[in-house]
Short mmCIF file of C-alpha atoms in Angstrom, two decimals:
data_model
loop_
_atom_site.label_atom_id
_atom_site.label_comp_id
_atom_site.label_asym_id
_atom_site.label_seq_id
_atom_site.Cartn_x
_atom_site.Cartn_y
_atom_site.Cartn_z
CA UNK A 1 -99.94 -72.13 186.95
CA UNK A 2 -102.97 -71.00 188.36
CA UNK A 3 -103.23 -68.07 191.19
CA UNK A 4 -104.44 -70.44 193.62
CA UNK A 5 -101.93 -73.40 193.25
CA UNK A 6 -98.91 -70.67 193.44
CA UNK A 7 -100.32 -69.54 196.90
CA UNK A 8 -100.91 -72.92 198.11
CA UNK A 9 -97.40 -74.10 197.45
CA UNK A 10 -96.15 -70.57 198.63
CA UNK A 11 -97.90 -71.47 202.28
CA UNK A 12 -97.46 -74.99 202.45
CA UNK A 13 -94.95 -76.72 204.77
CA UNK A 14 -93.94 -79.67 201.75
CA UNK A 15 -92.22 -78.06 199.47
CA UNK A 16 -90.81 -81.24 197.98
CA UNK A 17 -93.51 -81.56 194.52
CA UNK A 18 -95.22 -84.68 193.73
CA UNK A 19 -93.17 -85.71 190.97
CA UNK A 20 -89.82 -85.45 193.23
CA UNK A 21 -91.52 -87.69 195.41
CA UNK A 22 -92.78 -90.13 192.56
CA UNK A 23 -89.43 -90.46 191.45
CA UNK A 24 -87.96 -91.29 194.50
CA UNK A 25 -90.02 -93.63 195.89
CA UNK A 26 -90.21 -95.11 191.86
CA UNK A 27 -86.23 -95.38 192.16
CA UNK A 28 -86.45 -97.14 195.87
CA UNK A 29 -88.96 -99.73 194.77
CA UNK A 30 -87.16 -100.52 191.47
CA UNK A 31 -83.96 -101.43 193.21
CA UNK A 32 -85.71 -103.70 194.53
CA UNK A 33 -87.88 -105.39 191.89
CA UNK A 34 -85.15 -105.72 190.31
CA UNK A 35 -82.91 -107.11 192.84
CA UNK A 36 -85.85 -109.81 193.80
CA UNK A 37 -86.76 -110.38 190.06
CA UNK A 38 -82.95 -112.13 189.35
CA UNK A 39 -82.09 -114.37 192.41
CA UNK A 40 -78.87 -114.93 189.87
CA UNK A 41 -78.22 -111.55 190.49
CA UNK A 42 -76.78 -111.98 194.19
CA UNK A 43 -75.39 -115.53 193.43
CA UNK A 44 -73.09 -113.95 190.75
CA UNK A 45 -72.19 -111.13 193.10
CA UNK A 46 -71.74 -113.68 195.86
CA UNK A 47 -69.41 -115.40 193.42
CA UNK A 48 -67.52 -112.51 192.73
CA UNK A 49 -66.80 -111.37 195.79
CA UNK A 50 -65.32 -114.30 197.11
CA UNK A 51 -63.19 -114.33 193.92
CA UNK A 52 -61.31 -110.92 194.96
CA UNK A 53 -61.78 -111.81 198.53
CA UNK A 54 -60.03 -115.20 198.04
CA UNK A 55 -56.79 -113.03 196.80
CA UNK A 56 -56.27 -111.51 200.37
CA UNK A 57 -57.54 -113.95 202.83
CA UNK A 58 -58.75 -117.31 203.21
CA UNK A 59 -62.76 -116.99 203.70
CA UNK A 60 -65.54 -119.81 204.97
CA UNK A 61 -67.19 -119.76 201.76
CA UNK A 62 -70.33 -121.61 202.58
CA UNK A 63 -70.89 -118.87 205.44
CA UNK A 64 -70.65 -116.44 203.63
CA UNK A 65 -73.98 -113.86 203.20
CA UNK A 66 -74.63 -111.25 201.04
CA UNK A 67 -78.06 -109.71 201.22
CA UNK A 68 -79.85 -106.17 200.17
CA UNK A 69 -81.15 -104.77 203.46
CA UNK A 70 -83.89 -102.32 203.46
CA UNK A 71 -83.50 -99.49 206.10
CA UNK A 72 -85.93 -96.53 206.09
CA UNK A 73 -84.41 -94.88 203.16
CA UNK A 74 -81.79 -96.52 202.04
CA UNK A 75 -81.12 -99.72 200.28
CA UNK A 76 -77.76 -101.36 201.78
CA UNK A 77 -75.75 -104.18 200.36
CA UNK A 78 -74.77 -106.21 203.33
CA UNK A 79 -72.13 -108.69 203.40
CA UNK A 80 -71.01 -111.29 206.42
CA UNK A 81 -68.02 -113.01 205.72
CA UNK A 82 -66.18 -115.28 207.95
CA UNK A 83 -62.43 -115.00 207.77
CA UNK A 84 -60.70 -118.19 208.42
CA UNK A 85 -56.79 -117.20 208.09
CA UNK A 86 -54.98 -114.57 206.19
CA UNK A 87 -52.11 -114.81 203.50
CA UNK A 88 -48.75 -113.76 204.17
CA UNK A 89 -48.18 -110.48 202.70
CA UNK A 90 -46.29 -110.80 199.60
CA UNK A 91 -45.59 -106.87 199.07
CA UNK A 92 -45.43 -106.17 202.63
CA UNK B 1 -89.66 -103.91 152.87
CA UNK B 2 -88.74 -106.68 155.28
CA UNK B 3 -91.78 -107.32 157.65
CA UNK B 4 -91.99 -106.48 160.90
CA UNK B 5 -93.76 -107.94 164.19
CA UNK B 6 -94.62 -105.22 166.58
CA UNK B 7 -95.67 -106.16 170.06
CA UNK B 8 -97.78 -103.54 172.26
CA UNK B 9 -97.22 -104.37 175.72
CA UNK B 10 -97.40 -102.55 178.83
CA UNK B 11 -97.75 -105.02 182.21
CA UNK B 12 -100.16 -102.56 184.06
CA UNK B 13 -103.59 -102.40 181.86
CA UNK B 14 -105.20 -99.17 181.52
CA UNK B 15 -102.58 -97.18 180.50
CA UNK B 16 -103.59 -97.26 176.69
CA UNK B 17 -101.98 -100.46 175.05
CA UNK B 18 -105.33 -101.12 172.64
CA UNK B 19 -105.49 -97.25 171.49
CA UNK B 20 -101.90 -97.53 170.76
CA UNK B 21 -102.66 -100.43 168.61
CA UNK B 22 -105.36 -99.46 166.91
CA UNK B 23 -103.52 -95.63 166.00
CA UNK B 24 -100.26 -96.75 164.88
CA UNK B 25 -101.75 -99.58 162.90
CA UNK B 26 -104.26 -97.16 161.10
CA UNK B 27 -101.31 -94.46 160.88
CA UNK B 28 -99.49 -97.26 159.02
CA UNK B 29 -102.12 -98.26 156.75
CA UNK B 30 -103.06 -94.26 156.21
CA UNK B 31 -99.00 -94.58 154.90
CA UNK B 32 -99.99 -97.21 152.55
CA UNK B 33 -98.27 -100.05 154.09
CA UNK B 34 -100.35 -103.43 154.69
CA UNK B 35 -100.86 -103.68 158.16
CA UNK B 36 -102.78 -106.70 160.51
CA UNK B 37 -103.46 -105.85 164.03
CA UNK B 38 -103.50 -109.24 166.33
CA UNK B 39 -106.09 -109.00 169.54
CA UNK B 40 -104.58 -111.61 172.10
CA UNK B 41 -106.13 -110.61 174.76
CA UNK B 42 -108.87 -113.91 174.81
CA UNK B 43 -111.64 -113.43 176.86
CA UNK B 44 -111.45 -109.71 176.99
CA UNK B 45 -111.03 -108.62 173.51
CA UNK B 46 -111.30 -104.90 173.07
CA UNK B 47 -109.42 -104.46 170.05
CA UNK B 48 -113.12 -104.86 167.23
CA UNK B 49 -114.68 -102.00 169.08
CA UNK B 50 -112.09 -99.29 169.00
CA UNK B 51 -111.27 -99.96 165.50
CA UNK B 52 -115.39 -100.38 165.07
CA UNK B 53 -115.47 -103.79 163.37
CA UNK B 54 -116.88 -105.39 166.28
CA UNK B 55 -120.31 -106.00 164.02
CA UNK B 56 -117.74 -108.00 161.11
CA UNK B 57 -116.65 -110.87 163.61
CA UNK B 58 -117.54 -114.40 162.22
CA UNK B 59 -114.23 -116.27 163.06
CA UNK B 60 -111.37 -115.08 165.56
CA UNK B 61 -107.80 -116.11 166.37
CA UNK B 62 -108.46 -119.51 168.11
CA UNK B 63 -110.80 -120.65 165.72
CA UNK B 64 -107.90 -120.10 162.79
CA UNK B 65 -105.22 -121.78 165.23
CA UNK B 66 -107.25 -125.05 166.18
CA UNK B 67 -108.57 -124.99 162.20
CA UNK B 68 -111.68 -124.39 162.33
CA UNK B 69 -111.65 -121.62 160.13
CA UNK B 70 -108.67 -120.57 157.50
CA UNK B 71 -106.53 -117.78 158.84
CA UNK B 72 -107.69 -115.44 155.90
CA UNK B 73 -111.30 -116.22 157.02
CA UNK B 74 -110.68 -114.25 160.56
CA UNK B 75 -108.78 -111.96 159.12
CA UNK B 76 -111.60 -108.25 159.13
CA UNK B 77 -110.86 -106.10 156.38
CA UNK B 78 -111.12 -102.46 157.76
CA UNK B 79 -113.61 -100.16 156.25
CA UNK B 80 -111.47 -97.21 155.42
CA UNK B 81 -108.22 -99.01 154.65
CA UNK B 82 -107.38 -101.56 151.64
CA UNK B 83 -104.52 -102.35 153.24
CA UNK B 84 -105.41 -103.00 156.95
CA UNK B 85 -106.87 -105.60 158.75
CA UNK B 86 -107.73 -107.10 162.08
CA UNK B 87 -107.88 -110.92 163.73
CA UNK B 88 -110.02 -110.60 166.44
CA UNK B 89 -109.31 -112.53 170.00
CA UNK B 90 -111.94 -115.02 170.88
CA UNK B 91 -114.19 -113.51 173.71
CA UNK B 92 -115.55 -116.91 175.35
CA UNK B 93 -112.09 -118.83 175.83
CA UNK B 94 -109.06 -118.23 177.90
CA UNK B 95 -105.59 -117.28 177.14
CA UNK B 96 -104.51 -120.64 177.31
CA UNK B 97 -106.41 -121.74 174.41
CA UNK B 98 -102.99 -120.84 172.32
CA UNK B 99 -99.69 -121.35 172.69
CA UNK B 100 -96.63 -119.09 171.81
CA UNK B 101 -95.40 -121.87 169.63
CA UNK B 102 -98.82 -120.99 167.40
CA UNK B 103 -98.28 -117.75 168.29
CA UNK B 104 -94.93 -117.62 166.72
CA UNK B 105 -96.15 -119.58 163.25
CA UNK B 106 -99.10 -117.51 163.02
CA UNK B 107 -97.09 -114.41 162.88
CA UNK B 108 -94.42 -116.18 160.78
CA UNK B 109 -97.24 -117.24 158.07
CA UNK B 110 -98.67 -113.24 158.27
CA UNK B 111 -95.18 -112.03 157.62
CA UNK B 112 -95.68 -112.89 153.58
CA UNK B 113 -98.81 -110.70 153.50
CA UNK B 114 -97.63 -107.98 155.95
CA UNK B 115 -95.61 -105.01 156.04
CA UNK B 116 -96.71 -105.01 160.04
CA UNK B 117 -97.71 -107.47 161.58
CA UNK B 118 -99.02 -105.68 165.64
CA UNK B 119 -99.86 -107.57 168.53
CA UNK B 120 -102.02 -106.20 170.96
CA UNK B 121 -100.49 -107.79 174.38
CA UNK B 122 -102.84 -108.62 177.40
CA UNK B 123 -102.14 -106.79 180.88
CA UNK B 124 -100.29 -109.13 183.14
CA UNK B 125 -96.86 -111.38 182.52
CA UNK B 126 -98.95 -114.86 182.59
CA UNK B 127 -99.68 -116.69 179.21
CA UNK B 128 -101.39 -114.31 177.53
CA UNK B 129 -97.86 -112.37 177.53
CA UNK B 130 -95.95 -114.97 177.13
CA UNK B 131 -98.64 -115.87 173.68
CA UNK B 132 -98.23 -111.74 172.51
CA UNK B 133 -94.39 -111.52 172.78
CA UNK B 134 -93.47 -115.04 171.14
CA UNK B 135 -92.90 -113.91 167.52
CA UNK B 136 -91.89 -110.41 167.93
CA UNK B 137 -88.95 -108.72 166.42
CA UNK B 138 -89.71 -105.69 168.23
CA UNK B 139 -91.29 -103.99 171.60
CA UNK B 140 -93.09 -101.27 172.33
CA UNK B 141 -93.66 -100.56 175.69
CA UNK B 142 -96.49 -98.18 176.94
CA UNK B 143 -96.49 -96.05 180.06
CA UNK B 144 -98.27 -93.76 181.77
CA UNK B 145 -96.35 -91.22 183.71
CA UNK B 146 -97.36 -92.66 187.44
CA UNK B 147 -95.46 -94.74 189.79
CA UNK B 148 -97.41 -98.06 189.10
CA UNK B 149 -97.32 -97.96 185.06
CA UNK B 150 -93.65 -97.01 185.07
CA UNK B 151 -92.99 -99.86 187.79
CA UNK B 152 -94.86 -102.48 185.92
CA UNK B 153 -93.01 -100.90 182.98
CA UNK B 154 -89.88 -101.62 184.65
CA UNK B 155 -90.87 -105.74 185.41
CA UNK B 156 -91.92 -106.08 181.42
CA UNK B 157 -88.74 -104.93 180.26
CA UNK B 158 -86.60 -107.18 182.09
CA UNK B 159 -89.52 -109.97 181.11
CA UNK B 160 -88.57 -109.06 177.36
CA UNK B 161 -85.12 -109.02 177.43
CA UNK B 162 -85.12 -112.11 179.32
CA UNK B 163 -86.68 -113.93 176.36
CA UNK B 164 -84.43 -112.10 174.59
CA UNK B 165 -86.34 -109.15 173.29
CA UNK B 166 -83.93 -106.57 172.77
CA UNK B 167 -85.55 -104.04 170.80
CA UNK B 168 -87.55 -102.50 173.36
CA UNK B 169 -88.76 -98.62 172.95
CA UNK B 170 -91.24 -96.96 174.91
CA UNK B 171 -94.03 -94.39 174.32
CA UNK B 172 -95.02 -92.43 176.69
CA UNK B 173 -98.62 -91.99 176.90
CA UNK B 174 -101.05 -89.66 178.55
CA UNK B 175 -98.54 -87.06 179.51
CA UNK B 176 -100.20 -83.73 181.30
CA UNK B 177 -98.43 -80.95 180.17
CA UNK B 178 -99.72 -78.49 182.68
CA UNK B 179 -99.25 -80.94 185.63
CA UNK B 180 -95.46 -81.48 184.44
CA UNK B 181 -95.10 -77.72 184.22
CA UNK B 182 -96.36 -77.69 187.85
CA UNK B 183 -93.94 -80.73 189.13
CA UNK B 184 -97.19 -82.84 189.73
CA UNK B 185 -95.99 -85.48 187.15
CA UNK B 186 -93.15 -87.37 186.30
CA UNK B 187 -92.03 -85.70 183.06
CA UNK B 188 -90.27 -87.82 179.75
CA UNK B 189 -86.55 -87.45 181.50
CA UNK B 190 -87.25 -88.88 184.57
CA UNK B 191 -88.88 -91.95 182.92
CA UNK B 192 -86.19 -92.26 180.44
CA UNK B 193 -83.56 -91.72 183.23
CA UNK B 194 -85.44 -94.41 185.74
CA UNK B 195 -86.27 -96.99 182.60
CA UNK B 196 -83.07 -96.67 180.52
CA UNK B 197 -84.85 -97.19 177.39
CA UNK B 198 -85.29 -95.86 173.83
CA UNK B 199 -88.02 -93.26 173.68
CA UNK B 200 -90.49 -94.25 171.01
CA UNK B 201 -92.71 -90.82 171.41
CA UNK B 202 -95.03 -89.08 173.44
CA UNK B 203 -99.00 -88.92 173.48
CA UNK B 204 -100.40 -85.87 175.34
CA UNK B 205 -103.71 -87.00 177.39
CA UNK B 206 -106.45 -86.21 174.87
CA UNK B 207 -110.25 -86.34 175.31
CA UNK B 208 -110.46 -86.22 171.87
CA UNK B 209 -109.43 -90.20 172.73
CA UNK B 210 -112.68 -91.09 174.27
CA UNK B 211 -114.52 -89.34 171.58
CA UNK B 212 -113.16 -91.62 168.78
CA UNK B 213 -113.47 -94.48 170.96
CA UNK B 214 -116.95 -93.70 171.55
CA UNK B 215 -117.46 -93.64 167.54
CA UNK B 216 -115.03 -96.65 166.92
CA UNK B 217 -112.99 -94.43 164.53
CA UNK B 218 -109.57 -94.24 165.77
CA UNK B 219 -107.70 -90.69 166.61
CA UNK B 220 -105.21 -90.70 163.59
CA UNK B 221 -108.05 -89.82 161.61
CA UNK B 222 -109.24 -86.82 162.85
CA UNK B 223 -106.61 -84.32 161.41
CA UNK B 224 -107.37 -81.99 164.81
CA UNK B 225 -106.80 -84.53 167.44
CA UNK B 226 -103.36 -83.54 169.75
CA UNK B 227 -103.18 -87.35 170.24
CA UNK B 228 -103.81 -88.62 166.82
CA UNK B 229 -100.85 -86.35 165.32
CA UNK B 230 -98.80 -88.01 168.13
CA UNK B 231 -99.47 -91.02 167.05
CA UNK B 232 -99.40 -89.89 163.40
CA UNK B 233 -95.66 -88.82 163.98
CA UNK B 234 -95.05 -92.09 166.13
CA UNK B 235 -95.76 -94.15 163.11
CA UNK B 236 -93.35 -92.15 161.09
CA UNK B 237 -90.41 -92.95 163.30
CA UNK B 238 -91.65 -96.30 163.19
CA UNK B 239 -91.20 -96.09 159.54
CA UNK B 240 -87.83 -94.49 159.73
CA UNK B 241 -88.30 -91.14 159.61
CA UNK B 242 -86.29 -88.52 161.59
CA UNK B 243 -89.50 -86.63 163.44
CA UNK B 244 -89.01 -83.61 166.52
CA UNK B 245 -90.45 -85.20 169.81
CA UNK B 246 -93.73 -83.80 171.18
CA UNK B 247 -92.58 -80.59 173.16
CA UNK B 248 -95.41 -80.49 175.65
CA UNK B 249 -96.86 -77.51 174.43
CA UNK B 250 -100.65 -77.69 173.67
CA UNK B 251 -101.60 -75.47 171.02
CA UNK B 252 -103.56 -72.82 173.03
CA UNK B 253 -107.01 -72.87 172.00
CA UNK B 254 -109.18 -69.03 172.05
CA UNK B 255 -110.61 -70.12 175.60
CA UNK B 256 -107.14 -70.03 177.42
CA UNK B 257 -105.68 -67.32 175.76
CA UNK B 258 -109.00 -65.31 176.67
CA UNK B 259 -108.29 -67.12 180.44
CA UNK B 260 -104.28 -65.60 180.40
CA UNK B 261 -105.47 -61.85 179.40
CA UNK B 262 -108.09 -61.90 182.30
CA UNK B 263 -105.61 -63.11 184.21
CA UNK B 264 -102.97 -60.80 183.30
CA UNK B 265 -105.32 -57.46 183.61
CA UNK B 266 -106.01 -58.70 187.08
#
């Protein structure tokens, strides 16, 4: 490393290096390429989920959303499901 | 030996898919297998000059799929191998002058001749792709280490094992040692780590590249190049072979270790 780059990272405020930042922002944008590249991908989750759901409660299944939300750094699954009624407890 | 149909693909262009061609299909030959490197990038073929056959072209790819020539008319012998040869793309057509169903017979009529058959793949996931992958056994993916090539990288895998292209392995290419040591580039384990796939090898960034470009004689050739042994030693895992992985340490030349005593008696 030469003299001058050890001084300039020494008095710099970002300490973060290049490649830490590469590989973040890399990681953020492949979530999401490859979220978007399969639209299958969230109709089999979709289908999933109200599988298990469907075991505790009784869910409107055509209002049912599940989208990937993109806050400023963060990537957040978010589901909206309308409950309709819930089972009777059977190990209550 | 069972033939093989290699695919060099990469999504992003730039990042070194024809010099990967053109070395591991001369390391190959330099092995003594029979070897035919496939240009299918139409209207922007590249392949002739780095191998420097551009002056041998009388028939290309397109003229041997719509029969106007017979496929071991466009085949180029190579001037320093027996055993290797070349079908040019066609420079004045477009990618959808062929079809991956052609694709897939032409490589499936090499395979009786060939030990290798390589594709050179265009950039991009349109036709041209969709013509390079269709009768490949096997991937290799090339990346450099920036946030584009490795993205793009990303896309092409999923494109491949979509069509149900399994065997996927990547090489790494243009890797800056002294930049990794400084965390200014993405080094092999974060690429591995963010691609989950097989590493092929590692090429170090090499002028010695645009030197044997310039001459049309590719790297593998010239026993000094950093990048030709890389590719030298990619060919032998290709082949089977058990070979160490390219530490990132360039030889240090005179110059630098002259540069580290100055430095030190400073």
């Amino acid at each position: 490393m030469a003299l001058l780059d050890i001084l300039s990272r020494f008095f710099s405020k970002d300490s973060t290096s290049s490649k830490d930042i590469a590989r973040e922002r890399l990681r953020f944008v492949l979530v999401h390429d490859r979220a978007s590249v399969s639209p299958e991908f969230i109709n089999s989750l979709k289908e999933d989920l109200i599988k298990v759901i469907k075991e505790y409660m009784d869910i409107d299944e055509e209002g049912l959303i599940v989208e990937l939300e993109n806050e400023e750094n963060s990537i957040a699954l978010v589901a909206n499901i309308p409950v309709t009624g819930f089972r009777r407890a059977a190990n209550g | 030996m069972k033939s093989r149909v290699l695919v060099i693909t990469s999504g992003k262009g730039g990042v070194g898919k024809t010099t990967t061609t053109a070395n591991l299909g001369t390391a190959l030959a330099m092995m003594g297998k029979k070897v035919v490197l496939i240009d299918t990038d139409i209207g922007l073929r590249n392949l002739d000059v780095v191998m420097g056959l551009e002056n041998r072209i009388v028939f290309d790819i397109v003229d041997a799929l719509n029969g106007h020539c017979k496929l071991k008319q466009a085949l180029i012998k190579d001037k320093r191998f027996d055993g290797l040869y070349l079908l040019p793309a066609a420079q004045t057509k477009e990618k959808t002058a062929i079809t991956p169903h052609q694709m897939k017979n032409l490589t499936g009529q090499l395979r009786d001749d060939f030990d290798f058959i390589i594709v050179d793949c265009p950039a991009g996931i349109e036709q041209g792709f969709r013509n390079a992958i269709a009768g490949a056994d096997d991937a290799v993916v090339v990346a450099t280490p920036e946030v584009s090539s490795v993205r793009d990288a990303d896309r092409i895998i999923g494109l491949l094992e979509a069509s149900g292209l399994e065997n996927c392995r990547l090489i790494v290419n243009r890797l800056r040692s002294k930049m990794v040591k400084r965390g200014d580039m993405m080094d092999i384990g974060d690429i591995i780590d963010i691609l989950s796939i097989e590493l092929l090898g590692v090429v170090p960034e090499d002028e010695s590249i645009v030197v044997s470009t310039n001459r049309g004689e590719p790297a593998v050739l010239e026993k000094s190049s950093t990048a030709g042994g890389a590719y030298r030693r990619i060919a032998r895992r290709i082949m089977g072979e058990e070979v160490p992985m390219y530490s990132g340490d360039e030889p240090e030349n005179i110059v630098d270790k002259f540069k580290k005593i100055l430095k030190l008696a400073k």
